[in-house]
Coordinates of C-alpha atoms and ligand atoms in Angstrom, one line a residue:
Chain T
X1 CA 0.0 0.0 0.0
X2 CA 1.3 3.5 -0.9
X3 CA 1.6 6.0 1.8
X4 CA -1.2 8.1 0.4
X5 CA -3.4 5.0 0.4
X6 CA -2.4 4.5 4.0
X7 CA -3.4 8.1 4.8
X8 CA -6.8 7.5 3.2
X9 CA -7.3 4.2 5.1
X10 CA -6.4 5.8 8.5
X11 CA -8.6 8.8 7.8
X12 CA -11.5 6.5 7.1
X13 CA -11.0 4.9 10.4
X14 CA -10.8 8.3 12.1
X15 CA -7.3 7.8 13.4
X16 CA -6.2 11.5 13.6
X17 CA -2.8 10.8 15.2
X18 CA -1.8 8.3 12.5
X19 CA -3.0 10.6 9.8
X20 CA -0.9 13.4 11.1
X21 CA 2.2 11.2 11.4
X22 CA 1.7 9.8 7.9
X23 CA 1.2 13.2 6.3
X24 CA 4.4 14.4 8.0
X25 CA 6.3 11.3 6.7
X26 CA 4.9 11.7 3.2
X27 CA 6.1 15.4 3.2
X28 CA 9.6 14.2 4.3
X29 CA 9.6 11.7 1.5
X30 CA 9.1 14.6 -0.9
X31 CA 5.6 13.8 -2.1
X32 CA 4.0 16.9 -3.4
X33 CA 1.3 18.5 -1.1
X34 CA -1.2 18.3 -3.9
X35 CA -0.8 14.5 -4.1
X36 CA -1.0 14.0 -0.4
X37 CA -4.1 16.2 -0.4
X38 CA -5.9 14.6 -3.3
X39 CA -4.8 11.0 -3.1
X40 CA -4.7 10.8 0.7
X41 CA -7.0 13.2 2.5
X42 CA -9.6 14.0 0.0
X43 CA -9.8 10.5 -1.4
X44 CA -10.3 9.2 2.2
X45 CA -13.0 11.7 2.9
X46 CA -14.7 10.8 -0.4
X47 CA -14.7 7.1 0.6
X48 CA -16.3 8.0 3.9
X49 CA -18.9 10.1 2.1
X50 CA -19.7 7.1 -0.2
X51 CA -20.2 4.8 2.8
X52 CA -22.4 7.4 4.5
X53 CA -24.5 7.7 1.4
X54 CA -25.0 4.0 1.4
X55 CA -25.8 4.0 5.2
X56 CA -22.8 1.9 5.9
X57 CA -21.4 4.4 8.4
X58 CA -23.2 6.7 10.7
X59 CA -22.8 10.4 11.5
X60 CA -20.3 9.9 14.4
X61 CA -17.9 8.0 12.1
X62 CA -18.1 10.8 9.5
X63 CA -17.3 13.4 12.3
X64 CA -14.4 11.4 13.5
X65 CA -13.1 11.1 10.0
X66 CA -13.5 14.8 9.4
X67 CA -11.5 15.4 12.6
X68 CA -8.7 13.2 11.2
X69 CA -8.8 15.1 8.0
X70 CA -8.4 18.4 9.8
X71 CA -5.5 17.1 11.8
X72 CA -3.8 16.1 8.5
X73 CA -4.6 19.4 6.9
X74 CA -3.0 21.3 9.8
X75 CA 0.3 19.7 9.1
X76 CA 0.0 19.9 5.3
X77 CA -1.2 23.6 5.1
X78 CA 2.3 25.3 5.0
X79 CA 3.3 23.0 2.2
X80 CA 0.1 23.6 0.4
X81 CA 0.7 27.4 0.6
X82 CA 4.2 27.2 -0.7
X83 CA 3.0 25.0 -3.6
X84 CA 0.4 27.6 -4.2
X85 CA -2.6 25.2 -3.8
X86 CA -5.7 27.3 -3.4
X87 CA -9.2 26.3 -2.4
X88 CA -11.5 25.7 -5.4
X89 CA -13.5 28.6 -4.4
X90 CA -15.9 29.8 -1.7
X91 CA -19.3 28.7 -0.5
X92 CA -21.6 30.4 2.0
X93 CA -23.5 28.0 4.2
X94 CA -26.0 28.5 7.0
X95 CA -29.3 27.4 8.5
X96 CA -32.0 29.8 7.5
X97 CA -34.0 32.4 9.6
X98 CA -36.0 31.0 12.4
X99 CA -34.3 27.6 12.3
X100 CA -31.7 26.4 14.9
X101 CA -31.1 22.9 13.6
X102 CA -27.4 22.8 12.8
X103 CA -26.1 19.2 12.9
X104 CA -26.9 18.6 9.2
X105 CA -25.6 22.0 8.2
X106 CA -22.3 21.3 10.0
X107 CA -22.0 17.9 8.3
X108 CA -22.6 19.4 4.8
X109 CA -20.0 22.0 5.6
X110 CA -17.4 19.4 6.6
X111 CA -18.0 17.4 3.5
X112 CA -17.8 20.4 1.3
X113 CA -14.6 21.5 2.9
X114 CA -13.4 18.0 2.4
X115 CA -13.6 18.7 -1.4
X116 CA -11.2 21.6 -1.0
X117 CA -13.8 24.3 -1.0
X118 CA -13.6 27.1 1.5
X119 CA -16.9 27.4 3.5
X120 CA -18.1 30.7 5.1
X121 CA -20.3 29.5 7.9
X122 CA -22.9 32.0 9.0
X123 CA -24.3 29.8 11.7
X124 CA -28.0 29.3 12.4
X125 CA -31.1 31.5 12.3
X126 CA -29.6 33.7 9.5
X127 CA -31.4 36.6 7.9
X128 CA -31.6 36.6 4.0
X129 CA -29.8 40.0 3.9
X130 CA -26.8 38.7 5.8
X131 CA -26.5 35.8 3.3
X132 CA -26.6 38.3 0.4
X133 CA -23.9 40.4 2.1
X134 CA -21.7 37.4 2.7
X135 CA -22.0 36.3 -0.9
X136 CA -20.9 39.7 -2.2
X137 CA -18.2 40.2 0.4
X138 CA -16.6 36.8 -0.3
X139 CA -17.4 36.5 -3.9
X140 CA -18.9 33.1 -3.2
X141 CA -20.1 30.9 -6.0
X142 CA -22.3 28.6 -4.1
X143 CA -24.9 29.2 -1.3
X144 CA -26.0 26.2 0.9
X145 CA -29.2 26.6 2.8
X146 CA -30.3 24.2 5.4
X147 CA -33.9 24.1 6.8
X148 CA -35.5 21.5 9.0
X149 CA -39.0 23.0 9.6
X150 CA -42.0 23.5 7.4
X151 CA -42.0 27.1 8.3
X152 CA -38.4 27.8 7.8
X153 CA -38.0 25.9 4.5
X154 CA -40.1 28.7 3.0
X155 CA -37.3 30.9 4.2
X156 CA -35.1 29.3 1.6
X157 CA -37.3 30.9 -1.0
X158 CA -36.8 34.3 0.7
X159 CA -33.1 33.9 0.3
X160 CA -33.5 33.3 -3.4
X161 CA -35.7 36.4 -3.7
X162 CA -33.2 38.4 -1.7
X163 CA -30.4 37.3 -4.1
X164 CA -32.6 38.3 -7.0
X165 CA -33.3 41.7 -5.5
X166 CA -29.6 42.3 -5.0
X167 CA -29.1 41.4 -8.7
X168 CA -26.7 38.5 -8.0
X169 CA -29.0 35.5 -8.5
X170 CA -27.3 34.4 -11.6
X171 CA -23.8 34.7 -10.1
X172 CA -24.4 32.0 -7.4
X173 CA -25.7 28.4 -7.3
X174 CA -28.2 27.9 -4.6
X175 CA -28.3 24.5 -2.9
X176 CA -31.0 23.5 -0.5
X177 CA -31.5 20.6 1.9
X178 CA -32.9 19.5 5.3
X179 CA -35.5 17.2 6.8
X180 CA -38.7 18.3 5.0
X181 CA -37.0 19.5 1.8
X182 CA -37.6 17.5 -1.4
X183 CA -36.5 17.8 -5.0
X184 CA -40.0 18.9 -5.8
X185 CA -39.8 21.7 -3.3
X186 CA -36.4 22.7 -4.6
X187 CA -37.8 23.0 -8.1
X188 CA -40.8 25.0 -6.9
X189 CA -38.7 27.7 -5.3
X190 CA -36.1 27.7 -8.1
X191 CA -33.1 26.3 -6.3
X192 CA -30.3 25.0 -8.4
X193 CA -29.7 21.8 -6.4
X194 CA -31.2 19.5 -3.8
X195 CA -29.5 16.5 -2.3
X196 CA -30.7 14.0 0.3
X197 CA -27.4 13.8 2.1
X198 CA -24.2 15.6 2.9
X199 CA -21.9 13.5 0.7
X200 CA -24.0 14.1 -2.4
X201 CA -24.1 17.8 -1.4
X202 CA -20.3 18.0 -1.5
X203 CA -20.1 16.2 -4.9
X204 CA -22.7 18.6 -6.3
X205 CA -20.9 21.6 -4.9
X206 CA -17.6 20.5 -6.4
X207 CA -19.3 20.1 -9.7
X208 CA -20.4 23.7 -9.6
X209 CA -16.8 24.8 -9.1
X210 CA -15.3 22.7 -11.7
X211 CA -18.0 22.9 -14.4
Chain H
X1 CA -68.2 14.9 23.8
X2 CA -66.3 11.7 23.2
X3 CA -66.1 9.8 26.5
X4 CA -62.6 8.7 27.5
X5 CA -62.1 5.0 27.9
X6 CA -58.5 4.0 28.0
X7 CA -59.1 0.2 28.4
X8 CA -61.6 -0.1 25.6
X9 CA -59.8 2.2 23.2
X10 CA -56.1 3.0 23.4
X11 CA -55.2 -0.1 25.4
X12 CA -56.8 -2.2 22.6
X13 CA -54.8 -0.2 20.0
X14 CA -51.7 -1.0 22.0
X15 CA -52.6 -4.7 22.0
X16 CA -52.8 -4.4 18.2
X17 CA -56.5 -5.0 18.4
X18 CA -59.5 -3.1 17.1
X19 CA -60.5 -0.3 19.5
X20 CA -64.1 0.1 20.5
X21 CA -64.2 3.5 19.0
X22 CA -61.8 5.3 16.6
X23 CA -59.0 6.5 18.8
X24 CA -56.7 9.5 19.0
X25 CA -53.1 9.8 20.0
X26 CA -50.9 12.8 20.5
X27 CA -47.8 13.3 22.6
X28 CA -47.1 17.0 22.7
X29 CA -49.5 19.9 22.3
X30 CA -48.4 23.5 21.9
X31 CA -49.3 25.9 24.8
X32 CA -51.8 27.6 22.5
X33 CA -53.5 24.3 21.5
X34 CA -53.8 23.3 25.2
X35 CA -55.2 26.7 26.1
X36 CA -57.8 26.8 23.3
X37 CA -58.8 23.1 23.7
X38 CA -59.2 23.4 27.4
X39 CA -60.9 26.7 27.4
X40 CA -59.2 27.1 30.8
X41 CA -57.1 30.0 31.9
X42 CA -54.3 29.2 34.3
X43 CA -54.9 30.8 37.7
X44 CA -51.2 30.6 38.4
X45 CA -48.2 28.9 36.9
X46 CA -48.3 26.0 39.4
X47 CA -47.9 22.4 38.6
X48 CA -51.4 21.7 39.6
X49 CA -52.9 24.3 37.4
X50 CA -50.9 23.1 34.4
X51 CA -52.0 19.5 34.9
X52 CA -55.6 20.6 35.3
X53 CA -55.5 22.5 32.1
X54 CA -53.9 19.6 30.2
X55 CA -56.5 17.2 31.4
X56 CA -59.3 19.5 30.4
X57 CA -57.7 19.9 27.0
X58 CA -57.3 16.1 26.5
X59 CA -60.8 15.5 27.6
X60 CA -62.3 18.0 25.3
X61 CA -60.2 16.9 22.3
X62 CA -61.3 13.3 22.8
X63 CA -58.2 11.5 24.1
X64 CA -58.3 8.5 26.4
X65 CA -55.2 9.5 28.2
X66 CA -53.2 12.5 29.4
X67 CA -49.4 12.8 29.2
X68 CA -48.0 13.9 32.6
X69 CA -44.5 14.9 33.4
X70 CA -42.9 15.5 36.7
X71 CA -41.7 19.1 37.3
X72 CA -38.2 19.9 38.5
X73 CA -36.7 16.6 37.4
X74 CA -34.0 17.5 34.9
X75 CA -30.4 16.7 34.1
X76 CA -28.3 19.7 34.3
X77 CA -27.3 20.8 30.8
X78 CA -25.3 23.7 29.5
X79 CA -26.7 26.9 30.9
X80 CA -27.6 28.4 27.5
X81 CA -29.8 25.3 26.8
X82 CA -32.2 25.4 29.6
X83 CA -35.5 27.0 29.0
X84 CA -35.1 27.6 25.3
X85 CA -37.1 26.0 22.6
X86 CA -33.9 25.1 20.8
X87 CA -30.2 25.2 21.2
X88 CA -27.2 24.0 19.4
X89 CA -26.6 20.4 20.0
X90 CA -23.0 21.0 19.2
X91 CA -22.2 23.7 21.6
X92 CA -20.9 23.4 25.1
X93 CA -21.2 20.1 26.9
X94 CA -20.9 19.8 30.6
X95 CA -19.2 16.5 30.4
X96 CA -16.4 16.2 27.8
X97 CA -13.9 14.1 29.7
X98 CA -13.3 12.1 32.9
X99 CA -12.6 15.2 34.9
X100 CA -15.8 17.0 34.0
X101 CA -17.7 13.7 34.5
X102 CA -16.4 13.5 38.1
X103 CA -17.6 17.0 38.8
X104 CA -21.1 16.5 37.3
X105 CA -24.0 16.5 39.8
X106 CA -26.5 13.7 38.9
X107 CA -30.1 14.3 40.1
X108 CA -30.9 12.4 43.2
X109 CA -33.7 10.0 42.3
X110 CA -34.7 9.6 46.0
X111 CA -35.6 13.2 46.0
X112 CA -38.1 13.0 43.1
X113 CA -41.6 13.5 44.2
X114 CA -44.4 11.7 42.5
X115 CA -47.0 14.1 44.0
X116 CA -48.0 15.3 40.6
X117 CA -49.5 11.9 39.8
X118 CA -51.7 12.3 42.9
X119 CA -52.6 15.7 41.6
X120 CA -53.5 14.2 38.2
X121 CA -55.6 11.6 39.8
X122 CA -57.7 14.2 41.5
X123 CA -58.8 15.7 38.2
X124 CA -58.7 12.6 36.0
X125 CA -62.2 11.9 34.6
X126 CA -63.5 8.3 34.7
X127 CA -62.0 6.2 32.0
X128 CA -59.0 8.4 31.4
X129 CA -55.4 7.2 32.3
X130 CA -52.1 8.9 32.6
X131 CA -49.2 8.3 30.2
X132 CA -46.1 8.8 32.2
X133 CA -42.9 10.0 30.6
X134 CA -39.6 11.5 31.3
X135 CA -38.1 14.9 30.3
X136 CA -36.4 13.7 27.1
X137 CA -35.0 10.3 26.4
X138 CA -31.8 8.6 27.2
X139 CA -29.9 9.6 24.0
X140 CA -31.4 13.1 24.1
X141 CA -30.3 13.7 27.6
X142 CA -26.8 12.3 27.0
X143 CA -26.5 14.6 24.0
X144 CA -27.7 17.5 26.1
X145 CA -25.1 16.8 28.7
X146 CA -22.1 16.1 26.4
X147 CA -22.9 18.0 23.2
X148 CA -23.5 15.9 20.1
X149 CA -20.1 16.2 18.5
X150 CA -18.3 15.6 21.8
X151 CA -20.4 12.5 22.3
X152 CA -19.5 11.3 18.8
X153 CA -15.8 11.7 19.6
X154 CA -16.2 10.1 23.0
X155 CA -17.8 7.0 21.3
X156 CA -14.6 6.7 19.4
X157 CA -12.1 7.7 22.1
X158 CA -13.4 6.6 25.4
X159 CA -16.2 4.1 25.3
X160 CA -15.9 3.3 29.0
X161 CA -16.7 6.9 29.8
X162 CA -19.6 6.8 27.4
X163 CA -20.9 3.6 29.0
X164 CA -20.9 5.3 32.4
X165 CA -22.7 8.4 31.2
X166 CA -25.4 6.3 29.5
X167 CA -25.7 4.2 32.6
X168 CA -26.2 7.3 34.8
X169 CA -28.9 8.6 32.6
X170 CA -30.5 5.3 31.5
X171 CA -30.8 3.8 35.0
X172 CA -32.5 7.0 36.3
X173 CA -35.0 7.1 33.5
X174 CA -35.7 3.4 34.0
X175 CA -36.2 3.8 37.7
X176 CA -38.4 6.8 37.3
X177 CA -40.7 5.2 34.8
X178 CA -40.9 2.0 36.9
X179 CA -41.9 3.9 40.0
X180 CA -44.8 5.5 38.1
X181 CA -46.1 2.0 37.4
X182 CA -47.1 1.7 41.1
X183 CA -49.9 4.3 40.5
X184 CA -53.2 3.0 39.4
X185 CA -53.9 6.1 37.3
X186 CA -50.9 5.3 35.1
X187 CA -52.1 3.3 32.1
X188 CA -48.9 3.4 30.1
X189 CA -45.3 4.5 30.1
X190 CA -43.7 6.3 27.2
X191 CA -40.1 6.6 26.0
X192 CA -39.7 9.8 24.1
X193 CA -36.2 9.9 22.6
X194 CA -35.4 11.4 19.2
X195 CA -32.8 9.1 17.9
X196 CA -33.0 9.5 14.1
X197 CA -33.2 11.7 11.1
X198 CA -34.1 11.5 7.4
X199 CA -31.4 9.0 6.5
X200 CA -30.6 7.0 9.6
X201 CA -30.0 7.2 13.4
X202 CA -28.0 9.8 15.2
X203 CA -25.5 7.1 16.6
X204 CA -24.9 3.7 15.0
X205 CA -27.4 0.9 15.4
X206 CA -24.8 -1.1 17.4
X207 CA -24.3 1.8 19.8
X208 CA -28.0 2.2 20.3
X209 CA -28.1 -1.5 21.1
X210 CA -25.2 -1.3 23.5
X211 CA -25.9 2.0 25.3
X212 CA -29.6 2.9 25.0
X213 CA -31.8 -0.2 24.5
X214 CA -31.0 -2.2 27.6
X215 CA -32.8 0.4 29.8
X216 CA -35.8 0.6 27.5
X217 CA -36.0 -3.2 27.4
X218 CA -36.0 -3.4 31.2
X219 CA -38.6 -0.7 31.4
X220 CA -40.8 -2.5 28.9
X221 CA -40.5 -5.8 30.9
X222 CA -41.5 -4.1 34.1
X223 CA -44.4 -2.3 32.4
X224 CA -45.7 -5.5 31.0
X225 CA -45.3 -7.3 34.3
X226 CA -47.8 -4.8 35.8
X227 CA -50.2 -5.5 32.9
X228 CA -49.6 -2.0 31.5
X229 CA -48.4 -0.7 28.1
X230 CA -45.4 1.0 26.8
X231 CA -45.0 3.3 23.8
X232 CA -42.2 5.2 22.3
X233 CA -41.5 8.3 20.3
X234 CA -38.6 8.9 17.9
X235 CA -38.2 10.8 14.8
X236 CA -36.1 9.5 12.0
X237 CA -35.3 6.6 9.8
X238 CA -35.2 3.2 11.6
X239 CA -34.5 1.2 8.5
X240 CA -32.7 -1.9 9.6
X241 CA -33.6 -1.8 13.3
X242 CA -37.4 -1.1 13.2
X243 CA -38.1 -4.7 14.0
X244 CA -36.1 -4.5 17.2
X245 CA -38.4 -1.9 18.6
X246 CA -41.1 -4.5 19.2
X247 CA -39.1 -7.7 18.7
X248 CA -36.3 -7.0 21.1
X249 CA -37.2 -4.1 23.3
X250 CA -40.9 -4.8 23.5
X251 CA -42.5 -1.5 22.7
X252 CA -46.3 -1.9 22.2
X253 CA -46.6 1.3 20.1
X254 CA -44.5 3.6 18.0
X255 CA -45.0 7.3 17.5
X256 CA -43.5 9.7 14.9
X257 CA -43.7 9.3 11.2
X258 CA -42.6 11.5 8.4
X259 CA -43.7 11.4 4.8
X260 CA -40.1 11.9 3.5
X261 CA -39.0 8.8 5.4
X262 CA -42.0 6.5 5.3
X263 CA -45.6 7.7 5.0
X264 CA -47.8 6.4 7.9
X265 CA -50.0 4.4 5.4
X266 CA -47.0 2.4 4.3
X267 CA -45.7 2.0 7.9
X268 CA -49.1 0.7 8.9
X269 CA -49.2 -1.9 6.1
X270 CA -45.7 -3.0 7.0
X271 CA -46.0 -3.2 10.8
X272 CA -49.7 -3.8 11.6
X273 CA -50.1 -6.6 14.0
X274 CA -46.5 -6.2 15.2
X275 CA -46.5 -2.8 16.8
X276 CA -49.3 -0.2 17.2
X277 CA -48.9 2.7 14.8
X278 CA -49.6 5.9 16.7
X279 CA -50.3 9.3 15.0
X280 CA -48.4 9.6 11.8
X281 CA -50.2 12.4 9.8
X282 CA -47.1 14.2 8.7
X283 CA -46.5 17.6 10.3
X284 CA -45.5 19.2 7.0
X285 CA -48.6 17.7 5.3
X286 CA -50.9 19.2 7.9
X287 CA -49.2 22.6 7.7
X288 CA -49.5 22.8 4.0
X289 CA -52.8 21.2 3.1
X290 CA -56.4 22.2 3.4
X291 CA -58.7 21.1 6.2
X292 CA -60.6 19.0 3.7
X293 CA -57.4 17.3 2.5
X294 CA -56.3 16.6 6.1
X295 CA -59.7 15.2 7.0
X296 CA -59.7 13.0 3.9
X297 CA -56.2 11.6 4.7
X298 CA -57.3 10.9 8.3
X299 CA -60.4 9.2 7.2
X300 CA -58.5 7.0 4.8
X301 CA -56.1 6.1 7.6
X302 CA -59.0 5.0 9.8
X303 CA -60.5 3.1 7.0
X304 CA -57.4 1.1 6.1
X305 CA -56.9 0.3 9.8
X306 CA -60.6 -0.5 10.5
X307 CA -60.4 -4.2 10.2
X308 CA -57.1 -4.9 11.6
X309 CA -56.9 -2.3 14.4
X310 CA -53.7 -1.3 16.1
X311 CA -53.9 2.3 14.9
X312 CA -54.6 5.6 16.7
X313 CA -55.0 8.9 14.7
X314 CA -52.7 11.9 15.3
X315 CA -50.0 14.1 13.9
X316 CA -46.7 12.7 12.8
X317 CA -44.8 14.4 15.5
X318 CA -46.5 17.0 17.6
X319 CA -48.9 19.9 17.5
X320 CA -46.2 22.5 16.9
X321 CA -46.5 26.2 17.6
X322 CA -46.6 27.0 13.9
X323 CA -49.3 24.4 13.0
X324 CA -52.5 26.3 12.3
X325 CA -55.0 25.2 15.0
X326 CA -57.9 24.8 12.6
X327 CA -55.9 22.2 10.7
X328 CA -55.2 20.2 13.9
X329 CA -58.9 20.5 14.8
X330 CA -59.8 19.1 11.3
X331 CA -57.9 16.0 12.3
X332 CA -59.6 15.8 15.7
X333 CA -63.0 16.2 14.2
X334 CA -62.6 13.1 12.2
X335 CA -62.8 11.1 15.4
X336 CA -64.6 13.6 17.5
X337 CA -67.2 15.4 15.2
X338 CA -68.8 17.2 18.1
X339 CA -65.6 19.0 19.1
X340 CA -66.4 22.3 20.7
X341 CA -64.0 25.1 20.9
X342 CA -65.0 28.0 23.2
Ligands
B12_1 C1 -32.3 17.0 16.7 C2 -33.6 17.6 16.4 C3 -33.9 18.8 17.1 C4 -32.9 19.5 18.0 C5 -32.0 20.4 17.2 C6 -30.7 20.6 17.7 C7 -29.7 21.2 16.7 N1 -29.0 22.2 17.2 O1 -29.6 20.9 15.5 C8 -33.9 20.2 19.0 C9 -34.4 19.3 20.1 C10 -33.4 21.5 19.6 C11 -35.1 20.5 18.0 C12 -36.0 21.5 18.1 C13 -37.1 21.6 17.3 N2 -37.6 20.7 16.4 CO1 -36.5 19.3 15.7 N3 -35.7 17.7 15.1 C14 -34.5 17.1 15.4 C15 -34.4 15.8 14.6 C16 -34.8 14.7 15.5 C17 -33.0 15.5 13.9 C18 -32.4 16.6 13.1 C19 -30.9 16.3 12.9 O2 -30.1 16.9 13.6 N4 -30.6 15.4 12.1 C20 -29.2 14.9 11.8 C21 -28.7 15.6 10.5 C22 -27.4 15.0 10.1 O3 -29.6 15.4 9.5 P1 -30.3 16.6 8.6 O4 -30.3 17.9 9.3 O5 -31.5 16.1 8.0 O6 -29.2 16.8 7.5 C23 -28.9 15.8 6.5 C24 -29.7 16.1 5.2 O7 -30.9 16.7 5.4 C25 -28.8 17.0 4.4 N5 -28.8 18.4 4.5 C26 -29.0 19.2 5.6 N6 -28.9 20.5 5.4 C27 -28.6 20.6 4.1 C28 -28.3 21.7 3.3 C29 -28.0 21.5 1.9 C30 -27.7 22.7 1.1 C31 -28.0 20.2 1.4 C32 -27.7 20.1 -0.1 C33 -28.2 19.1 2.2 C34 -28.5 19.3 3.5 O8 -27.5 16.5 4.7 C35 -27.5 16.1 6.1 C36 -26.6 14.8 6.3 O9 -26.7 13.9 5.3 C37 -35.5 16.0 13.4 C38 -36.0 14.8 12.8 C39 -35.7 14.6 11.4 N7 -36.4 13.8 10.7 O10 -34.7 15.3 10.9 C40 -36.5 16.9 14.2 C41 -37.4 17.9 13.3 C42 -36.6 18.6 12.3 N8 -37.8 18.9 14.4 C43 -39.0 19.2 14.3 C44 -39.7 20.1 15.2 C45 -41.2 20.3 15.0 C46 -38.9 20.9 16.1 C47 -39.4 22.0 17.0 C48 -40.4 23.0 16.5 C49 -40.0 21.2 18.3 C50 -40.9 22.0 19.1 N9 -42.1 21.5 19.1 O11 -40.5 22.9 19.8 C51 -38.1 22.7 17.5 C52 -37.8 23.9 16.6 C53 -36.6 24.6 16.9 C54 -36.2 25.6 15.9 N10 -36.7 26.8 15.9 O12 -35.3 25.3 15.0 C55 -39.7 18.5 13.1 C56 -40.0 19.5 12.0 C57 -41.3 19.1 11.3 C58 -41.6 20.1 10.2 N11 -41.8 19.6 9.0 O13 -41.8 21.3 10.4 C59 -38.8 17.3 12.8 C60 -38.7 16.9 11.3 C61 -39.3 16.2 13.6 C62 -40.6 15.5 13.1 N12 -40.7 14.3 13.0 O14 -41.5 16.1 12.7 N13 -35.1 19.5 17.0

């Protein structure tokens, strides 16, 4: 097994210390940061995402894997900077106005970050205007809106309206999700993307950055 | 008014039989719903007044039971969590390691008063029984004490500590529910513990089996030994472990259904005769459909369960603050056409 494969394996098992040590070792062996990142860390996180999609692992395992990924990234970051590796781009993420559910939102954020996308997390109970401001300020290409209540899922539409009013609707892709949200609802409110789970959300987000 | 009769209605549903009359089930009502249904204004904010109002509300609505909760029995959770409708399950956490575990003050079960059950008895109309429940379930309380993410890390890093925390919470919940069984007015116990979401459960199936289910199984055993019934509430997707709810733990009824996971009609077809299906008319559906559409769906549910039994009508989760009351009343009127609202 190559060292990047080993990083991926340990990451999937959530072994943060092992991942850190292996990343360190790989760097010493002169493996480029981009290879360690893509073939080690991101490939490991993708594998976890796939298993999560198929219900083969549960949320806690995903969180523990994400923790291991972050431990590896911490060591790798200086090398990434000197190699000039930049995030694919920025996404703004939050739970909409009136809604405090944040476990799903956090998971989506972790998985999206796991694809090398920078996430601006505005937290929960977020006003449409703040989202618009954050998109402009950060030049974000994707907006991820989480809503878990019937009342607040309507708030996802308000955000789309606010983006239109600010004249930036066509500059961003709007992704929606959360317990009561369905593809049909996403179509009704004119969102660009709905996914059932966080791993698919990350894939879809990546596609928006690379298309 | 529909006369309450626990034994002939809800108890039969829980036995997976046909109830004498179409039967209603609801676990949590919003303050507003309780106020309007009871037509009663609280004279003070006392435990007795609140119980009285809830009984009047349940009686008028047409339920055969009233859910009663002790006051003052709570596990200490992060300060920003208490008293709010919601909070971040990720924030804070009073127990994150051994050291904070040693410092944590667990509620003294000997000090719990069951006086409120005596109070309920005083106002309970003939035929109505109490459903006794605990403030949140085992997993919910452990998440409240540790924080969700912390708990997830603990399950990977220190399973012994996790075992102890679950034991502290689980054994108290079990003891409390068992003690309520000594009261004649208690017809059923209820384990309300949100353990799932759209896709799956919040912790793995194996961890649920190891850390949570033993206490529920023991509570179920004790409940049945007294000839009483036990129900449960949990949101979420139980694909892969649904059968254990009745087969292993021994729950008589399950509450909480969501259309995006499995519509109640489908759940009923799949599980009738195995576990009583309680409630199930999706909250989102009720909020976004007309009174007629709601009544039609309710009637259809009663029709398909007419021959086989084992079903009680109610919402998929609870009568939330944002659910228009007329829509909830449309559901009630299917079973209780004479419903009067003052
Ligand atoms: C835990 C929970 C709570 C916790 C929330 C803690 C927190 N900080 O998050 C507490 C106890 C505080 C709570 C409170 C309430 N809750 Co609540 N809650 C839940 C529960 C059981 C699980 C939610 C969860 O964390 N799931 C775990 C995560 C991982 O899943 P998820 O959020 O669905 O995310 C996944 C996908 O949806 C997707 N996803 C999520 N976001 C996004 C975003 C994008 C862009 C994409 C692409 C994908 C995506 O990816 C995630 C992972 O794969 C759900 C049940 C359910 N079926 O979801 C009810 C539920 C959401 N709650 C409900 C209700 C009614 C309430 C309350 C109103 C209760 C009350 N009566 O007071 C309050 C409202 C508070 C508020 N204003 O927000 C109802 C909502 C019904 C409705 N349709 O309106 C639900 C559906 C329960 C039910 N059966 O009816 N709740």
